[in-house]
Every structure is written in C-alpha cells, then in structure tokens.
Amino acid sequence: MKLSICAIASEVVPLAKSGGLADVASALSRQLTLAGHDVRLFVPFYTQIRRDKLELARVDFLQKVPVVTGSHQHVVDIWRARLPGSATPVYLVENDGLYSRPALYTNDPDEHRRFLVLTRAALECCKRMHFRPHIVHSHDWHAAIAPLWLRSNYRHEPMFAGTRSVMTIHNIGYQGEFGAENLADLDLGVDSYLLHQDDLRAGKINALKSGILHADAVTTVSPTYAREIATPRYGMGMEQALAARGAAVRGILNGVDYDEWDPRHDRYLPIHFDPATLAKKAELKRNFLLRQNMTAIHGRVPLFGMVSRLTSQKGFDLLTDTLPALLSNNDVRVATVGTGDPKYEKFFAGLAQKYKGRMWFFSGYDESLAHWIEGASDAFLMPSLYEPCGLNQMYSLRYGTIPIVRNTGGLADSVQHFDPATGAGTGIVFNDFDAPAMAWALDQAIEWYADEKLWDRLVQNAMRMDFSWRTQSTEYLKLFAELLQLDAAALIEGDAPQKSAG
Ligand code: ADP
Ligand code: GLC
C-alpha cells in the first residue's frame, strides 16, 4: 500500500543545510519514496538555495497563496523541484520578505512567523493539491505547530480526515519559543485553549512543546536520547510534556545516506578505498596533510579530525585543556572544520596558530572538507554534551575513522567501546563529561593507534557497521502503520526494487 506523506522541514540536503537535520529530511524522504510512498517535502525557498542547480517549476495553481498569521497577511508562491537523484518532489515556499535573509536562521523578531508560514503553507498546499496525507511529518520546532492546527483550524477539512501527525525532535535544545503577545499569529480563535496554559500565563508560547503535546506520535532520533530527554538533565524543560505523552514517545535511530558517505565512491575524494585497500586511506591522509600545509609525517602519527557546528552541545568545553595537552605531549595532527560560537572559533584559531603545521583549523562551512576529513583522519572527535543522534560518528565508522565519543544519545547507540581482549567494538567511548574522562579517551586512542595490528582490527570492525536508511526507514513505516492501524508488512512490502539513487 502506498502512503501519502507530507513532510515539513526547515532544511534539506543539498538545497539548504546547517546540520544533520538537512541530511535526515532528505535521505528519509528519498528512501520512503524509493519504497513506493508519495512523499511531498515542504521547505522555505531561502535566497541561499542555488536556483541554477535545480530543475525548478512554478506550480501554476499554487501562486499567490494567502497564508494568515494574525494581522500579518502573507502571500506565498510555490515552486516544485526534485531532490537530486531521486523522484521525491520538494515544494519550495517562496516569500522574499520572510526567506531572503543573510542566514537560514535569524534572531529577528518574526523568526517564529517565518516557520509558521512554512507550516501553514504546507497544509494549505495539501488542501489545494487535493493531497490527502496519511501522515503529516513535522521535523523540529519549525514545523511543530502542524499537529495543533490539525486539531483545530484543519479539524473539519476533508483532506485531513484520516491524517495522523508525527513530531520528530532532532534537537530539544531548539524549541521555537516566542512571546504570547504573538498569539494571534497562530490564528487559533476559540481553540487557543489547546495551547499550554501555564506557558501562556507566563507570557510565552513554545512551538516544540505544542508539537509534543498534540502530535499523534513523537519521535526522536535515537533510543537513548528518547530516554534521556525524559529526565531534567537532558529534557530542557520538555520532560513533563514528554512524560504526559508516555508511550507515544519513541526513539528511531537515524540512518546514513551511503550514496553520499562511502569511501568506496565518495565524489569529493580523489582516492577511494574499502576495508581491503587501507593503504589508499593512508595515501589520502598524506595528500590531505600536504594540501593543508601540515608538516609531513614520519612513521605512525595519528590524525584527529572534527567537523561540527561550533556550539556547546558538541562538548568543546572538554577540549579547552585536553587538546593543547594532546598537542604538547604527543606527535599528532589535528584538523578541524567548523563554524558557530566565536568563543570556539577563537579557541581553535589560537591553537592552529600556536601549533602551526600540526593543528589546522578552517572556520566556515565546507562540504568537500567535511568529506576529506572523514576520509583522511584516523580518529574523529565527538565529545558531545548531548547528542540526539549525530551523523558524523556513523560516517566516520564507514570511513574507518575511529569515533571518540561520549556515552550519550545516538553516540551511545552507534559506537561500541573497543575491547582489546576480545577484539570487539568500534570506537572509544567515555562516560563522564569532564576533562579527565576526555584525556583518558585521547590517551586510549594514542595507545591503541601505536599498536598497528590492534588498530587495524578496530578499523575493520568500524567499517563493517551498517546504518543504512533502508533499515531505519522501516522503523518509521512501522510507526506510521501503527498510527493508521494498518499492517506494517503491507507498507514495507511495497518496497520497490532497490537501486542506488545516485
Ligand atoms: P548536528 O545536526 O547537531 O549539527 P550531526 O552530526 O547530526 O550534527 O550532523 C552534522 C552534519 O553537518 C554532518 O553532515 C556534518 O558533516 C555537517 N557539518 C557540520 N558542520 C559543518 C561544516 N562546518 N562544514 C561542512 N559540513 C558540516
Ligand atoms: C540534530 C542533532 C543531531 C542529529 C541531527 C539529525 O541537529 O543535533 O544529533 O543527528 O539533528 O537528526
């Protein structure tokens, strides 16, 4: 059986990306399309989206579509494109006033309205296209008002009579909170009682909380994170709302798009390798060090890589002392690509200056460098404070780049600490969020790397891991089947013969 799915996300690869949400919105949609389902994905038409790279068509009957947000009358034009290499249609919501800004996300006073318009436009377009979604899938706070609108403004719409809503939390640290003086923007009328009343009295509206409370199912991107966010330490104020939903909350681990992230055919890399040709990985490493003006390596010297948004979530506070110590006490190379909090940019830039030739830092966003670092490094650092899923550690495993991770969220669900006695395990996992634990993990890496045979075993284990979306997407299909009271096998059986989307 073919499902109709309306997915709403604020970013999608390769159109617009700031982090893993874009990879997931794209790969999951493509995989569900491959499995025979009708997925229509709605994203803002940011000015940052390269028009020349897409086959764009205006949707004639979706021009000048009025979208109400309180006293602000917005009008949107809808464009249609396909996710490259796939049949999945993307509907781009165009409104220059809202989406023509210097960055995808802003701190502007109308930030909440930019995404209310996206969400409302998606529902309006379904209606106008006579598209009856079985599932409206909201990704993160940007789309989190959809479940509430399906229970209020769209309750009696025949197009949504059989619709179930799913709210996926990619990161509970971003909640889309805005002042209650903007209540009218939600256009709820008498249904405003559906909002969280204590929040309203406190003068705020929390988009994510509304999604959690009203969605038919709430998912997050790993089973461990699903458990963690039920606690005050990780819940960031959402733990009560989540507790209220009980078993409606579950974790589904993200997958990896191996068409994009595989050293066997990575289009950003000049040299390809697999577990049987690791000498080529070493060649790539030499190549990379040379390109980045890092001093040559004689003998076995490990290269540590990092690619990340520079935020406290990613655990950089653990590196303040431990990374200089690593560089001072050992012959190592460190390569970092990232952008974000100026405090961390300064830290990495300072280290690159001090340990020139051994520590290299690129401040910015660069897709090609991200692939190079995965391919060339020996180990990958992800000491996150919290990590809903994390994709880079899963990419790293495939590239034989040993992840050094903290035991949290999706990191805990995808990396198993290596045990030299049994030869089992895929990475280095530490528990406590403190400098001694971080230092221990780095020392462990140095020690194990020095033993060529041991390290090779670890690399072989890592490269064998498989987190393909083909498997992970069936978890979503099982959930959709439950919500729709359908036989899951009928949804999964619809799976068309698999071929690479590339
Ligand atoms: P998050 O979504 O929290 O940022 P993930 O590990 O899920 O973390 O996904 C991050 C994604 O963004 C990966 O695909 C990673 O390669 C990419 N990325 C992050 N920062 C950069 C950067 N500066 N340049 C290129 N890619 C980046
Ligand atoms: C978020 C999380 C990250 C996750 C990604 C995709 O940005 O921080 O852990 O992998 O979303 O779900």
PDB file of C-alpha atoms in Angstrom, residues 74-215:
ATOM      1  CA  HIS A  74       1.424  36.684   3.785  1.00  0.00           C
ATOM      2  CA  VAL A  75       1.282  35.544   0.235  1.00  0.00           C
ATOM      3  CA  VAL A  76       3.468  32.663  -0.930  1.00  0.00           C
ATOM      4  CA  ASP A  77       4.385  31.266  -4.331  1.00  0.00           C
ATOM      5  CA  ILE A  78       5.145  27.576  -4.588  1.00  0.00           C
ATOM      6  CA  TRP A  79       7.902  26.099  -6.721  1.00  0.00           C
ATOM      7  CA  ARG A  80       8.442  22.447  -7.348  1.00  0.00           C
ATOM      8  CA  ALA A  81      11.767  20.675  -7.735  1.00  0.00           C
ATOM      9  CA  ARG A  82      13.012  17.158  -7.172  1.00  0.00           C
ATOM     10  CA  LEU A  83      15.600  16.080  -4.670  1.00  0.00           C
ATOM     11  CA  PRO A  84      18.582  15.451  -6.930  1.00  0.00           C
ATOM     12  CA  GLY A  85      18.974  11.803  -7.820  1.00  0.00           C
ATOM     13  CA  SER A  86      15.503  10.999  -6.587  1.00  0.00           C
ATOM     14  CA  ALA A  87      11.846  11.182  -7.520  1.00  0.00           C
ATOM     15  CA  THR A  88      10.918  13.000  -4.283  1.00  0.00           C
ATOM     16  CA  PRO A  89       9.241  16.321  -5.000  1.00  0.00           C
ATOM     17  CA  VAL A  90      10.242  19.306  -2.902  1.00  0.00           C
ATOM     18  CA  TYR A  91       7.816  22.178  -2.642  1.00  0.00           C
ATOM     19  CA  LEU A  92       9.668  25.409  -2.084  1.00  0.00           C
ATOM     20  CA  VAL A  93       7.710  28.087  -0.303  1.00  0.00           C
ATOM     21  CA  GLU A  94       8.694  31.452  -1.678  1.00  0.00           C
ATOM     22  CA  ASN A  95       8.218  34.726   0.145  1.00  0.00           C
ATOM     23  CA  ASP A  96      11.096  37.160  -0.134  1.00  0.00           C
ATOM     24  CA  GLY A  97      10.120  39.152   2.937  1.00  0.00           C
ATOM     25  CA  LEU A  98      10.489  36.031   5.063  1.00  0.00           C
ATOM     26  CA  TYR A  99      13.179  33.908   3.440  1.00  0.00           C
ATOM     27  CA  SER A 100      15.520  36.440   1.949  1.00  0.00           C
ATOM     28  CA  ARG A 101      17.801  36.959   4.962  1.00  0.00           C
ATOM     29  CA  PRO A 102      21.565  36.698   5.464  1.00  0.00           C
ATOM     30  CA  ALA A 103      21.279  33.246   7.064  1.00  0.00           C
ATOM     31  CA  LEU A 104      18.826  30.352   7.184  1.00  0.00           C
ATOM     32  CA  TYR A 105      18.041  31.125  10.806  1.00  0.00           C
ATOM     33  CA  THR A 106      17.883  34.530  12.448  1.00  0.00           C
ATOM     34  CA  ASN A 107      17.234  36.185  15.768  1.00  0.00           C
ATOM     35  CA  ASP A 108      14.769  38.538  14.129  1.00  0.00           C
ATOM     36  CA  PRO A 109      11.542  39.266  15.992  1.00  0.00           C
ATOM     37  CA  ASP A 110       9.495  37.464  13.331  1.00  0.00           C
ATOM     38  CA  GLU A 111      11.560  34.234  13.399  1.00  0.00           C
ATOM     39  CA  HIS A 112       8.580  32.215  14.676  1.00  0.00           C
ATOM     40  CA  ARG A 113       6.400  33.654  11.902  1.00  0.00           C
ATOM     41  CA  ARG A 114       8.857  32.610   9.185  1.00  0.00           C
ATOM     42  CA  PHE A 115       8.202  28.994  10.109  1.00  0.00           C
ATOM     43  CA  LEU A 116       4.531  29.347  10.964  1.00  0.00           C
ATOM     44  CA  VAL A 117       4.114  30.466   7.374  1.00  0.00           C
ATOM     45  CA  LEU A 118       6.092  27.456   6.114  1.00  0.00           C
ATOM     46  CA  THR A 119       3.915  25.083   8.142  1.00  0.00           C
ATOM     47  CA  ARG A 120       0.622  26.714   7.283  1.00  0.00           C
ATOM     48  CA  ALA A 121       1.597  26.923   3.610  1.00  0.00           C
ATOM     49  CA  ALA A 122       2.305  23.173   3.594  1.00  0.00           C
ATOM     50  CA  LEU A 123      -1.166  22.377   4.961  1.00  0.00           C
ATOM     51  CA  GLU A 124      -2.818  24.854   2.596  1.00  0.00           C
ATOM     52  CA  CYS A 125      -0.984  23.357  -0.366  1.00  0.00           C
ATOM     53  CA  CYS A 126      -2.050  19.812   0.537  1.00  0.00           C
ATOM     54  CA  LYS A 127      -5.617  21.078   0.524  1.00  0.00           C
ATOM     55  CA  ARG A 128      -5.274  22.870  -2.791  1.00  0.00           C
ATOM     56  CA  MET A 129      -3.437  19.946  -4.400  1.00  0.00           C
ATOM     57  CA  HIS A 130      -6.167  17.561  -3.196  1.00  0.00           C
ATOM     58  CA  PHE A 131      -3.380  15.662  -1.496  1.00  0.00           C
ATOM     59  CA  ARG A 132      -4.772  13.697   1.458  1.00  0.00           C
ATOM     60  CA  PRO A 133      -1.765  12.952   3.633  1.00  0.00           C
ATOM     61  CA  HIS A 134      -1.933   9.827   5.748  1.00  0.00           C
ATOM     62  CA  ILE A 135       0.920  11.359   7.713  1.00  0.00           C
ATOM     63  CA  VAL A 136       1.995  14.940   8.331  1.00  0.00           C
ATOM     64  CA  HIS A 137       5.582  14.645   9.495  1.00  0.00           C
ATOM     65  CA  SER A 138       6.941  17.681  11.363  1.00  0.00           C
ATOM     66  CA  HIS A 139      10.690  17.988  11.777  1.00  0.00           C
ATOM     67  CA  ASP A 140      11.814  20.076  14.769  1.00  0.00           C
ATOM     68  CA  TRP A 141      10.187  23.203  16.191  1.00  0.00           C
ATOM     69  CA  HIS A 142       9.943  24.882  12.794  1.00  0.00           C
ATOM     70  CA  ALA A 143       7.086  22.576  11.806  1.00  0.00           C
ATOM     71  CA  ALA A 144       5.806  21.829  15.304  1.00  0.00           C
ATOM     72  CA  ILE A 145       2.544  23.760  15.077  1.00  0.00           C
ATOM     73  CA  ALA A 146       1.166  21.415  12.385  1.00  0.00           C
ATOM     74  CA  PRO A 147      -0.200  18.855  14.890  1.00  0.00           C
ATOM     75  CA  LEU A 148      -2.018  21.630  16.756  1.00  0.00           C
ATOM     76  CA  TRP A 149      -3.523  23.073  13.567  1.00  0.00           C
ATOM     77  CA  LEU A 150      -4.664  19.599  12.527  1.00  0.00           C
ATOM     78  CA  ARG A 151      -6.626  19.519  15.793  1.00  0.00           C
ATOM     79  CA  SER A 152      -8.038  22.998  15.417  1.00  0.00           C
ATOM     80  CA  ASN A 153      -8.184  25.022  12.202  1.00  0.00           C
ATOM     81  CA  TYR A 154      -7.976  21.961   9.913  1.00  0.00           C
ATOM     82  CA  ARG A 155     -10.036  19.604  12.077  1.00  0.00           C
ATOM     83  CA  HIS A 156     -13.020  19.597   9.744  1.00  0.00           C
ATOM     84  CA  GLU A 157     -11.133  19.650   6.469  1.00  0.00           C
ATOM     85  CA  PRO A 158     -11.988  16.505   4.484  1.00  0.00           C
ATOM     86  CA  MET A 159      -8.413  16.371   3.132  1.00  0.00           C
ATOM     87  CA  PHE A 160      -7.105  15.741   6.654  1.00  0.00           C
ATOM     88  CA  ALA A 161      -9.899  13.470   7.867  1.00  0.00           C
ATOM     89  CA  GLY A 162      -7.615  10.426   8.019  1.00  0.00           C
ATOM     90  CA  THR A 163      -4.361  12.247   8.781  1.00  0.00           C
ATOM     91  CA  ARG A 164      -2.084  11.298  11.671  1.00  0.00           C
ATOM     92  CA  SER A 165       0.679  13.633  12.813  1.00  0.00           C
ATOM     93  CA  VAL A 166       4.238  12.740  13.748  1.00  0.00           C
ATOM     94  CA  MET A 167       6.582  15.142  15.521  1.00  0.00           C
ATOM     95  CA  THR A 168      10.269  14.290  15.203  1.00  0.00           C
ATOM     96  CA  ILE A 169      12.631  16.003  17.621  1.00  0.00           C
ATOM     97  CA  HIS A 170      16.105  16.341  16.149  1.00  0.00           C
ATOM     98  CA  ASN A 171      17.345  18.596  18.895  1.00  0.00           C
ATOM     99  CA  ILE A 172      15.439  19.556  22.025  1.00  0.00           C
ATOM    100  CA  GLY A 173      17.781  22.500  22.560  1.00  0.00           C
ATOM    101  CA  TYR A 174      15.886  24.471  19.912  1.00  0.00           C
ATOM    102  CA  GLN A 175      12.253  24.975  20.882  1.00  0.00           C
ATOM    103  CA  GLY A 176      10.912  27.942  18.955  1.00  0.00           C
ATOM    104  CA  GLU A 177       9.708  29.878  21.972  1.00  0.00           C
ATOM    105  CA  PHE A 178       8.067  33.218  21.319  1.00  0.00           C
ATOM    106  CA  GLY A 179       6.126  35.853  23.234  1.00  0.00           C
ATOM    107  CA  ALA A 180       2.439  35.317  23.953  1.00  0.00           C
ATOM    108  CA  GLU A 181       1.736  38.760  22.505  1.00  0.00           C
ATOM    109  CA  ASN A 182       2.052  36.946  19.152  1.00  0.00           C
ATOM    110  CA  LEU A 183      -0.803  34.582  19.989  1.00  0.00           C
ATOM    111  CA  ALA A 184      -2.907  35.935  17.121  1.00  0.00           C
ATOM    112  CA  ASP A 185      -0.240  34.698  14.663  1.00  0.00           C
ATOM    113  CA  LEU A 186      -1.458  31.164  15.329  1.00  0.00           C
ATOM    114  CA  ASP A 187      -4.954  32.081  14.155  1.00  0.00           C
ATOM    115  CA  LEU A 188      -6.462  29.670  16.691  1.00  0.00           C
ATOM    116  CA  GLY A 189      -9.532  31.681  17.651  1.00  0.00           C
ATOM    117  CA  VAL A 190     -11.532  29.814  20.287  1.00  0.00           C
ATOM    118  CA  ASP A 191      -9.121  26.885  20.054  1.00  0.00           C
ATOM    119  CA  SER A 192      -6.339  28.769  21.797  1.00  0.00           C
ATOM    120  CA  TYR A 193      -7.243  26.765  24.912  1.00  0.00           C
ATOM    121  CA  LEU A 194      -5.239  23.962  23.215  1.00  0.00           C
ATOM    122  CA  LEU A 195      -2.031  25.829  23.954  1.00  0.00           C
ATOM    123  CA  HIS A 196      -0.100  25.127  27.109  1.00  0.00           C
ATOM    124  CA  GLN A 197      -1.954  27.369  29.545  1.00  0.00           C
ATOM    125  CA  ASP A 198       0.800  27.810  32.148  1.00  0.00           C
ATOM    126  CA  ASP A 199       3.148  28.935  29.387  1.00  0.00           C
ATOM    127  CA  LEU A 200       0.560  31.393  28.102  1.00  0.00           C
ATOM    128  CA  ARG A 201       0.101  32.822  31.581  1.00  0.00           C
ATOM    129  CA  ALA A 202       3.876  33.152  31.817  1.00  0.00           C
ATOM    130  CA  GLY A 203       3.753  35.152  28.588  1.00  0.00           C
ATOM    131  CA  LYS A 204       5.200  32.594  26.185  1.00  0.00           C
ATOM    132  CA  ILE A 205       4.311  30.075  23.523  1.00  0.00           C
ATOM    133  CA  ASN A 206       6.593  27.112  22.924  1.00  0.00           C
ATOM    134  CA  ALA A 207       6.242  25.644  19.433  1.00  0.00           C
ATOM    135  CA  LEU A 208       8.058  22.391  20.192  1.00  0.00           C
ATOM    136  CA  LYS A 209       6.030  21.767  23.346  1.00  0.00           C
ATOM    137  CA  SER A 210       2.869  22.233  21.340  1.00  0.00           C
ATOM    138  CA  GLY A 211       4.099  19.651  18.827  1.00  0.00           C
ATOM    139  CA  ILE A 212       4.927  17.214  21.627  1.00  0.00           C
ATOM    140  CA  LEU A 213       1.523  17.633  23.227  1.00  0.00           C
ATOM    141  CA  HIS A 214      -0.592  17.383  20.077  1.00  0.00           C
ATOM    142  CA  ALA A 215       1.169  15.010  17.703  1.00  0.00           C
TER     143      ALA A 215
END
